[in-house]
């Protein structure tokens, strides 16, 4: 987790995402890149559409003002947290402390962030309290499906520590196996790891106990537990068990069922994306 990407949106999630990134960077001596995507109206309109020049000027001024506000949040948050500014080639690992840099690109956010995330160990997206806003979800899914990299979705309550007590929400799937592999930097340094399987959420594959044995061979002393969901949803069981163990991080493979099916009918990924009170590390 040496390189962390933080997409900035111009909302109250920006500072939260940076604070969460700082928590991760303290642990791994990481470099944080804050990225703002400018929505160029000429790019968004596509070819063949003539846009009035006065509208382009107005949009340009509006985006410039927004960029200045977001940059101010970045500067103030970095200063408040005491993060050292540095270029990526002299990042946290080289300096022995968390570092940060600022970058601006033009285009459609999901596409650009999805592509850029491929060269980062982790992307952090803050989930807003307002359920009507969905840019955060589109961005997170772009990282999962277009970037092929893990994304950490955090609620609006940043934590000072992440990865000390980790719950692995195991369902036997390829997606969760991939997520566990990407989470190994956390798992190998955690104080406590619990592999939790909920019977109603399992697919054909290894058991929680088998994953715990694999982790033990990699130096992770993980416990294992398999539970019935009873009258609760699988996500509710996961959240309850995470709360009971005092977890500060949940590790979960994303979209074992199709993304479309989960958007229509619901699913564990969908539930955790929108309702988890803890940060969740997703990978697909």
mmCIF file of C-alpha atoms in Angstrom:
data_model
loop_
_atom_site.group_PDB
_atom_site.id
_atom_site.type_symbol
_atom_site.label_atom_id
_atom_site.label_comp_id
_atom_site.label_asym_id
_atom_site.label_seq_id
_atom_site.Cartn_x
_atom_site.Cartn_y
_atom_site.Cartn_z
ATOM 1 C CA UNK A 1 0.000 0.000 0.000
ATOM 2 C CA UNK A 2 2.799 2.406 -0.925
ATOM 3 C CA UNK A 3 0.811 4.473 -3.412
ATOM 4 C CA UNK A 4 -2.701 5.766 -2.691
ATOM 5 C CA UNK A 5 -5.023 7.562 -5.106
ATOM 6 C CA UNK A 6 -7.660 9.915 -3.694
ATOM 7 C CA UNK A 7 -10.158 11.269 -6.275
ATOM 8 C CA UNK A 8 -11.455 14.692 -5.195
ATOM 9 C CA UNK A 9 -15.050 15.696 -5.975
ATOM 10 C CA UNK A 10 -15.572 19.113 -4.402
ATOM 11 C CA UNK A 11 -17.814 17.828 -1.612
ATOM 12 C CA UNK A 12 -17.559 17.048 2.103
ATOM 13 C CA UNK A 13 -16.071 13.640 1.341
ATOM 14 C CA UNK A 14 -12.778 15.098 0.129
ATOM 15 C CA UNK A 15 -11.330 15.807 3.577
ATOM 16 C CA UNK A 16 -12.620 12.452 4.884
ATOM 17 C CA UNK A 17 -10.935 10.548 2.062
ATOM 18 C CA UNK A 18 -7.666 12.413 2.666
ATOM 19 C CA UNK A 19 -7.824 11.737 6.409
ATOM 20 C CA UNK A 20 -8.434 8.047 5.737
ATOM 21 C CA UNK A 21 -5.550 8.008 3.276
ATOM 22 C CA UNK A 22 -3.362 9.565 5.946
ATOM 23 C CA UNK A 23 -4.259 6.741 8.359
ATOM 24 C CA UNK A 24 -3.191 4.187 5.756
ATOM 25 C CA UNK A 25 -0.085 6.143 4.774
ATOM 26 C CA UNK A 26 1.095 6.359 8.376
ATOM 27 C CA UNK A 27 1.064 2.578 8.581
ATOM 28 C CA UNK A 28 2.763 1.884 5.256
ATOM 29 C CA UNK A 29 4.795 5.097 4.747
ATOM 30 C CA UNK A 30 2.795 5.730 1.583
ATOM 31 C CA UNK A 31 2.524 8.476 -0.995
ATOM 32 C CA UNK A 32 -0.946 9.993 -1.505
ATOM 33 C CA UNK A 33 -1.939 11.524 -4.825
ATOM 34 C CA UNK A 34 -5.007 13.768 -4.694
ATOM 35 C CA UNK A 35 -6.607 13.819 -8.140
ATOM 36 C CA UNK A 36 -9.150 16.323 -9.452
ATOM 37 C CA UNK A 37 -10.874 15.622 -12.760
ATOM 38 C CA UNK A 38 -11.978 18.686 -14.708
ATOM 39 C CA UNK A 39 -15.198 18.038 -16.637
ATOM 40 C CA UNK A 40 -14.288 19.730 -19.899
ATOM 41 C CA UNK A 41 -17.656 20.445 -21.640
ATOM 42 C CA UNK A 42 -16.065 19.863 -25.055
ATOM 43 C CA UNK A 43 -15.015 16.375 -23.983
ATOM 44 C CA UNK A 44 -18.376 15.609 -22.413
ATOM 45 C CA UNK A 45 -20.316 16.805 -25.450
ATOM 46 C CA UNK A 46 -18.407 14.634 -27.888
ATOM 47 C CA UNK A 47 -17.714 15.234 -31.569
ATOM 48 C CA UNK A 48 -20.119 17.020 -33.872
ATOM 49 C CA UNK A 49 -21.869 19.174 -31.266
ATOM 50 C CA UNK A 50 -21.300 22.937 -31.411
ATOM 51 C CA UNK A 51 -21.218 24.579 -27.982
ATOM 52 C CA UNK A 52 -21.687 28.369 -27.677
ATOM 53 C CA UNK A 53 -18.452 30.111 -26.743
ATOM 54 C CA UNK A 54 -20.032 32.082 -23.899
ATOM 55 C CA UNK A 55 -21.226 28.801 -22.349
ATOM 56 C CA UNK A 56 -17.714 27.371 -22.582
ATOM 57 C CA UNK A 57 -16.336 30.463 -20.856
ATOM 58 C CA UNK A 58 -18.964 30.235 -18.122
ATOM 59 C CA UNK A 59 -18.266 26.541 -17.562
ATOM 60 C CA UNK A 60 -14.539 27.171 -17.571
ATOM 61 C CA UNK A 61 -14.893 29.842 -14.887
ATOM 62 C CA UNK A 62 -17.177 27.626 -12.839
ATOM 63 C CA UNK A 63 -14.742 24.743 -12.927
ATOM 64 C CA UNK A 64 -11.815 27.014 -12.137
ATOM 65 C CA UNK A 65 -13.628 28.258 -9.027
ATOM 66 C CA UNK A 66 -14.462 24.709 -7.997
ATOM 67 C CA UNK A 67 -10.870 23.581 -8.569
ATOM 68 C CA UNK A 68 -9.612 26.383 -6.354
ATOM 69 C CA UNK A 69 -12.019 25.382 -3.570
ATOM 70 C CA UNK A 70 -10.975 21.736 -3.792
ATOM 71 C CA UNK A 71 -7.294 22.641 -3.888
ATOM 72 C CA UNK A 72 -7.830 24.743 -0.762
ATOM 73 C CA UNK A 73 -9.388 21.741 1.038
ATOM 74 C CA UNK A 74 -6.393 19.646 -0.004
ATOM 75 C CA UNK A 75 -3.866 22.228 1.172
ATOM 76 C CA UNK A 76 -5.626 22.790 4.505
ATOM 77 C CA UNK A 77 -6.091 19.066 5.207
ATOM 78 C CA UNK A 78 -2.508 18.192 4.337
ATOM 79 C CA UNK A 79 -1.246 21.009 6.562
ATOM 80 C CA UNK A 80 -3.548 20.032 9.454
ATOM 81 C CA UNK A 81 -2.446 16.399 9.309
ATOM 82 C CA UNK A 82 1.217 17.272 8.934
ATOM 83 C CA UNK A 83 1.652 15.385 5.657
ATOM 84 C CA UNK A 84 4.851 16.254 3.839
ATOM 85 C CA UNK A 85 4.503 17.315 0.218
ATOM 86 C CA UNK A 86 6.642 15.405 -2.263
ATOM 87 C CA UNK A 87 6.680 14.234 -5.846
ATOM 88 C CA UNK A 88 5.848 10.604 -6.509
ATOM 89 C CA UNK A 89 9.482 9.698 -7.207
ATOM 90 C CA UNK A 90 10.390 10.839 -3.676
ATOM 91 C CA UNK A 91 7.363 9.497 -1.853
ATOM 92 C CA UNK A 92 6.703 8.148 1.598
ATOM 93 C CA UNK A 93 8.813 5.000 1.345
ATOM 94 C CA UNK A 94 11.919 7.021 0.488
ATOM 95 C CA UNK A 95 11.305 9.731 3.091
ATOM 96 C CA UNK A 96 10.055 7.412 5.852
ATOM 97 C CA UNK A 97 6.798 9.327 6.377
ATOM 98 C CA UNK A 98 3.457 9.921 4.634
ATOM 99 C CA UNK A 99 3.725 12.263 1.662
ATOM 100 C CA UNK A 100 1.212 13.843 -0.707
ATOM 101 C CA UNK A 101 0.969 15.507 -4.097
ATOM 102 C CA UNK A 102 -1.742 17.229 -6.172
ATOM 103 C CA UNK A 103 -2.736 16.486 -9.767
ATOM 104 C CA UNK A 104 -5.410 17.710 -12.190
ATOM 105 C CA UNK A 105 -6.601 15.929 -15.341
ATOM 106 C CA UNK A 106 -9.468 16.511 -17.785
ATOM 107 C CA UNK A 107 -12.110 14.027 -18.876
ATOM 108 C CA UNK A 108 -14.941 11.945 -17.492
ATOM 109 C CA UNK A 109 -14.164 11.106 -13.878
ATOM 110 C CA UNK A 110 -15.042 7.409 -13.846
ATOM 111 C CA UNK A 111 -13.022 6.724 -16.981
ATOM 112 C CA UNK A 112 -9.959 8.716 -15.914
ATOM 113 C CA UNK A 113 -9.916 7.423 -12.332
ATOM 114 C CA UNK A 114 -10.453 3.860 -13.529
ATOM 115 C CA UNK A 115 -7.428 4.136 -15.799
ATOM 116 C CA UNK A 116 -5.198 5.980 -13.326
ATOM 117 C CA UNK A 117 -5.969 3.543 -10.498
ATOM 118 C CA UNK A 118 -4.109 0.802 -12.364
ATOM 119 C CA UNK A 119 -0.789 2.218 -11.194
ATOM 120 C CA UNK A 120 -1.780 2.669 -7.540
ATOM 121 C CA UNK A 121 -1.888 0.109 -4.761
ATOM 122 C CA UNK A 122 -5.112 1.544 -3.379
ATOM 123 C CA UNK A 123 -7.831 4.056 -4.244
ATOM 124 C CA UNK A 124 -9.898 5.637 -1.464
ATOM 125 C CA UNK A 125 -13.452 6.871 -1.998
ATOM 126 C CA UNK A 126 -15.589 8.494 0.706
ATOM 127 C CA UNK A 127 -19.278 7.587 0.813
ATOM 128 C CA UNK A 128 -21.421 10.703 1.357
ATOM 129 C CA UNK A 129 -24.283 10.854 3.833
ATOM 130 C CA UNK A 130 -26.621 12.041 1.077
ATOM 131 C CA UNK A 131 -27.995 8.894 -0.641
ATOM 132 C CA UNK A 132 -28.997 10.878 -3.736
ATOM 133 C CA UNK A 133 -25.366 11.493 -4.682
ATOM 134 C CA UNK A 134 -23.883 8.573 -6.606
ATOM 135 C CA UNK A 135 -20.640 9.852 -8.177
ATOM 136 C CA UNK A 136 -18.715 8.130 -5.374
ATOM 137 C CA UNK A 137 -20.205 4.759 -6.319
ATOM 138 C CA UNK A 138 -19.577 5.209 -10.038
ATOM 139 C CA UNK A 139 -15.972 6.109 -9.247
ATOM 140 C CA UNK A 140 -15.505 3.132 -6.911
ATOM 141 C CA UNK A 141 -16.908 0.734 -9.485
ATOM 142 C CA UNK A 142 -14.643 2.179 -12.181
ATOM 143 C CA UNK A 143 -11.637 1.296 -10.028
ATOM 144 C CA UNK A 144 -12.943 -2.251 -9.525
ATOM 145 C CA UNK A 145 -13.903 -3.004 -13.124
ATOM 146 C CA UNK A 146 -11.673 -0.721 -15.219
ATOM 147 C CA UNK A 147 -8.681 -0.457 -12.921
ATOM 148 C CA UNK A 148 -8.577 -3.993 -11.582
ATOM 149 C CA UNK A 149 -7.291 -2.624 -8.296
ATOM 150 C CA UNK A 150 -8.721 -2.512 -4.757
ATOM 151 C CA UNK A 151 -10.839 0.378 -3.547
ATOM 152 C CA UNK A 152 -11.373 1.378 0.062
ATOM 153 C CA UNK A 153 -14.835 2.856 0.645
ATOM 154 C CA UNK A 154 -15.043 4.828 3.860
ATOM 155 C CA UNK A 155 -18.070 6.363 5.595
ATOM 156 C CA UNK A 156 -18.088 9.983 6.734
ATOM 157 C CA UNK A 157 -16.358 9.117 10.013
ATOM 158 C CA UNK A 158 -12.613 8.740 9.345
ATOM 159 C CA UNK A 159 -10.610 6.474 11.654
ATOM 160 C CA UNK A 160 -7.223 7.247 13.082
ATOM 161 C CA UNK A 161 -6.151 3.619 12.630
ATOM 162 C CA UNK A 162 -6.975 1.055 9.975
ATOM 163 C CA UNK A 163 -6.048 -2.601 9.749
ATOM 164 C CA UNK A 164 -5.371 -3.432 13.393
ATOM 165 C CA UNK A 165 -8.434 -5.678 13.660
ATOM 166 C CA UNK A 166 -9.644 -7.008 10.316
ATOM 167 C CA UNK A 167 -12.728 -9.022 9.440
ATOM 168 C CA UNK A 168 -12.493 -10.963 6.181
ATOM 169 C CA UNK A 169 -16.028 -11.483 4.828
ATOM 170 C CA UNK A 170 -15.343 -14.813 3.130
ATOM 171 C CA UNK A 171 -17.793 -16.415 0.709
ATOM 172 C CA UNK A 172 -15.522 -18.844 -1.126
ATOM 173 C CA UNK A 173 -15.517 -16.791 -4.334
ATOM 174 C CA UNK A 174 -12.824 -15.804 -6.808
ATOM 175 C CA UNK A 175 -13.560 -12.136 -6.106
ATOM 176 C CA UNK A 176 -12.995 -12.471 -2.372
ATOM 177 C CA UNK A 177 -9.872 -14.584 -2.917
ATOM 178 C CA UNK A 178 -8.536 -11.750 -5.063
ATOM 179 C CA UNK A 179 -9.425 -9.210 -2.390
ATOM 180 C CA UNK A 180 -7.689 -11.258 0.316
ATOM 181 C CA UNK A 181 -4.533 -11.395 -1.812
ATOM 182 C CA UNK A 182 -4.594 -7.610 -2.265
ATOM 183 C CA UNK A 183 -5.231 -7.123 1.463
ATOM 184 C CA UNK A 184 -2.174 -9.141 2.550
ATOM 185 C CA UNK A 185 -0.137 -6.040 3.509
ATOM 186 C CA UNK A 186 -2.819 -5.331 6.120
ATOM 187 C CA UNK A 187 -3.437 -8.933 7.147
ATOM 188 C CA UNK A 188 0.230 -9.677 7.801
ATOM 189 C CA UNK A 189 0.556 -6.689 10.158
ATOM 190 C CA UNK A 190 -2.847 -6.854 11.874
ATOM 191 C CA UNK A 191 -3.226 -7.564 15.588
ATOM 192 C CA UNK A 192 -6.299 -9.721 14.953
ATOM 193 C CA UNK A 193 -7.875 -11.262 11.842
ATOM 194 C CA UNK A 194 -11.187 -13.112 11.698
ATOM 195 C CA UNK A 195 -12.361 -15.028 8.640
ATOM 196 C CA UNK A 196 -16.149 -14.989 8.716
ATOM 197 C CA UNK A 197 -18.371 -17.128 6.499
ATOM 198 C CA UNK A 198 -22.145 -16.697 6.495
ATOM 199 C CA UNK A 199 -23.867 -19.807 5.157
ATOM 200 C CA UNK A 200 -26.469 -17.952 3.121
ATOM 201 C CA UNK A 201 -23.785 -15.947 1.329
ATOM 202 C CA UNK A 202 -21.425 -18.764 0.342
ATOM 203 C CA UNK A 203 -20.702 -19.997 -3.175
ATOM 204 C CA UNK A 204 -18.964 -23.310 -4.048
ATOM 205 C CA UNK A 205 -15.404 -22.966 -2.828
ATOM 206 C CA UNK A 206 -13.088 -23.344 0.173
ATOM 207 C CA UNK A 207 -14.398 -22.909 3.706
ATOM 208 C CA UNK A 208 -13.474 -20.196 6.194
ATOM 209 C CA UNK A 209 -11.274 -22.718 8.005
ATOM 210 C CA UNK A 210 -9.394 -23.514 4.795
ATOM 211 C CA UNK A 211 -8.710 -19.825 4.166
ATOM 212 C CA UNK A 212 -7.544 -19.416 7.780
ATOM 213 C CA UNK A 213 -5.065 -22.300 7.272
ATOM 214 C CA UNK A 214 -3.773 -20.634 4.097
ATOM 215 C CA UNK A 215 -3.306 -17.366 5.962
ATOM 216 C CA UNK A 216 -1.510 -19.144 8.812
ATOM 217 C CA UNK A 217 1.021 -20.487 6.316
ATOM 218 C CA UNK A 218 1.637 -16.869 5.322
ATOM 219 C CA UNK A 219 2.215 -15.749 8.896
ATOM 220 C CA UNK A 220 -1.315 -14.519 9.635
ATOM 221 C CA UNK A 221 -2.823 -15.985 12.818
ATOM 222 C CA UNK A 222 -6.441 -15.796 11.688
ATOM 223 C CA UNK A 223 -9.471 -17.203 13.456
ATOM 224 C CA UNK A 224 -12.372 -18.677 11.503
ATOM 225 C CA UNK A 225 -16.108 -18.668 12.125
ATOM 226 C CA UNK A 226 -19.121 -19.874 10.139
ATOM 227 C CA UNK A 227 -22.561 -18.586 11.044
ATOM 228 C CA UNK A 228 -26.174 -18.940 9.945
ATOM 229 C CA UNK A 229 -27.757 -15.629 9.022
ATOM 230 C CA UNK A 230 -31.089 -16.498 10.656
ATOM 231 C CA UNK A 231 -33.538 -13.667 10.120
ATOM 232 C CA UNK A 232 -30.791 -11.176 9.259
ATOM 233 C CA UNK A 233 -29.212 -10.356 5.911
ATOM 234 C CA UNK A 234 -25.675 -11.536 5.228
ATOM 235 C CA UNK A 235 -24.432 -7.934 5.375
ATOM 236 C CA UNK A 236 -26.103 -7.430 8.757
ATOM 237 C CA UNK A 237 -24.294 -10.497 10.126
ATOM 238 C CA UNK A 238 -20.973 -9.230 8.781
ATOM 239 C CA UNK A 239 -21.453 -5.776 10.314
ATOM 240 C CA UNK A 240 -22.567 -7.233 13.658
ATOM 241 C CA UNK A 241 -19.556 -9.561 13.867
ATOM 242 C CA UNK A 242 -17.200 -6.764 12.871
ATOM 243 C CA UNK A 243 -18.652 -4.626 15.660
ATOM 244 C CA UNK A 244 -18.370 -7.496 18.179
ATOM 245 C CA UNK A 245 -14.660 -8.003 17.505
ATOM 246 C CA UNK A 246 -13.932 -4.270 17.438
ATOM 247 C CA UNK A 247 -12.840 -4.414 13.813
ATOM 248 C CA UNK A 248 -11.652 -1.275 12.056
ATOM 249 C CA UNK A 249 -11.638 -2.771 8.534
ATOM 250 C CA UNK A 250 -13.745 -5.216 6.521
ATOM 251 C CA UNK A 251 -12.258 -7.076 3.540
ATOM 252 C CA UNK A 252 -14.799 -8.195 0.919
ATOM 253 C CA UNK A 253 -14.764 -9.338 -2.695
ATOM 254 C CA UNK A 254 -17.102 -7.206 -4.788
ATOM 255 C CA UNK A 255 -20.011 -8.395 -6.891
ATOM 256 C CA UNK A 256 -19.883 -12.183 -6.745
ATOM 257 C CA UNK A 257 -23.374 -11.770 -8.209
ATOM 258 C CA UNK A 258 -23.605 -9.475 -11.216
ATOM 259 C CA UNK A 259 -23.501 -5.740 -10.610
ATOM 260 C CA UNK A 260 -26.813 -5.271 -12.456
ATOM 261 C CA UNK A 261 -28.536 -7.955 -10.386
ATOM 262 C CA UNK A 262 -27.318 -6.399 -7.140
ATOM 263 C CA UNK A 263 -28.471 -2.932 -8.199
ATOM 264 C CA UNK A 264 -31.968 -4.290 -8.879
ATOM 265 C CA UNK A 265 -32.397 -6.996 -6.251
ATOM 266 C CA UNK A 266 -29.751 -6.101 -3.696
ATOM 267 C CA UNK A 267 -26.786 -8.117 -2.505
ATOM 268 C CA UNK A 268 -23.986 -8.173 0.052
ATOM 269 C CA UNK A 269 -21.706 -5.843 -1.913
ATOM 270 C CA UNK A 270 -24.521 -3.384 -2.487
ATOM 271 C CA UNK A 271 -25.521 -3.476 1.201
ATOM 272 C CA UNK A 272 -21.976 -2.961 2.478
ATOM 273 C CA UNK A 273 -21.282 -0.199 -0.047
ATOM 274 C CA UNK A 274 -24.218 1.821 1.220
ATOM 275 C CA UNK A 275 -24.558 0.833 4.877
ATOM 276 C CA UNK A 276 -21.277 -0.297 6.409
ATOM 277 C CA UNK A 277 -20.286 1.874 9.387
ATOM 278 C CA UNK A 278 -16.710 0.687 8.867
ATOM 279 C CA UNK A 279 -14.309 1.161 5.957
ATOM 280 C CA UNK A 280 -14.554 -1.736 3.510
ATOM 281 C CA UNK A 281 -11.773 -2.868 1.179
ATOM 282 C CA UNK A 282 -13.312 -4.181 -2.046
ATOM 283 C CA UNK A 283 -11.710 -5.940 -5.008
ATOM 284 C CA UNK A 284 -13.193 -7.724 -7.985
#
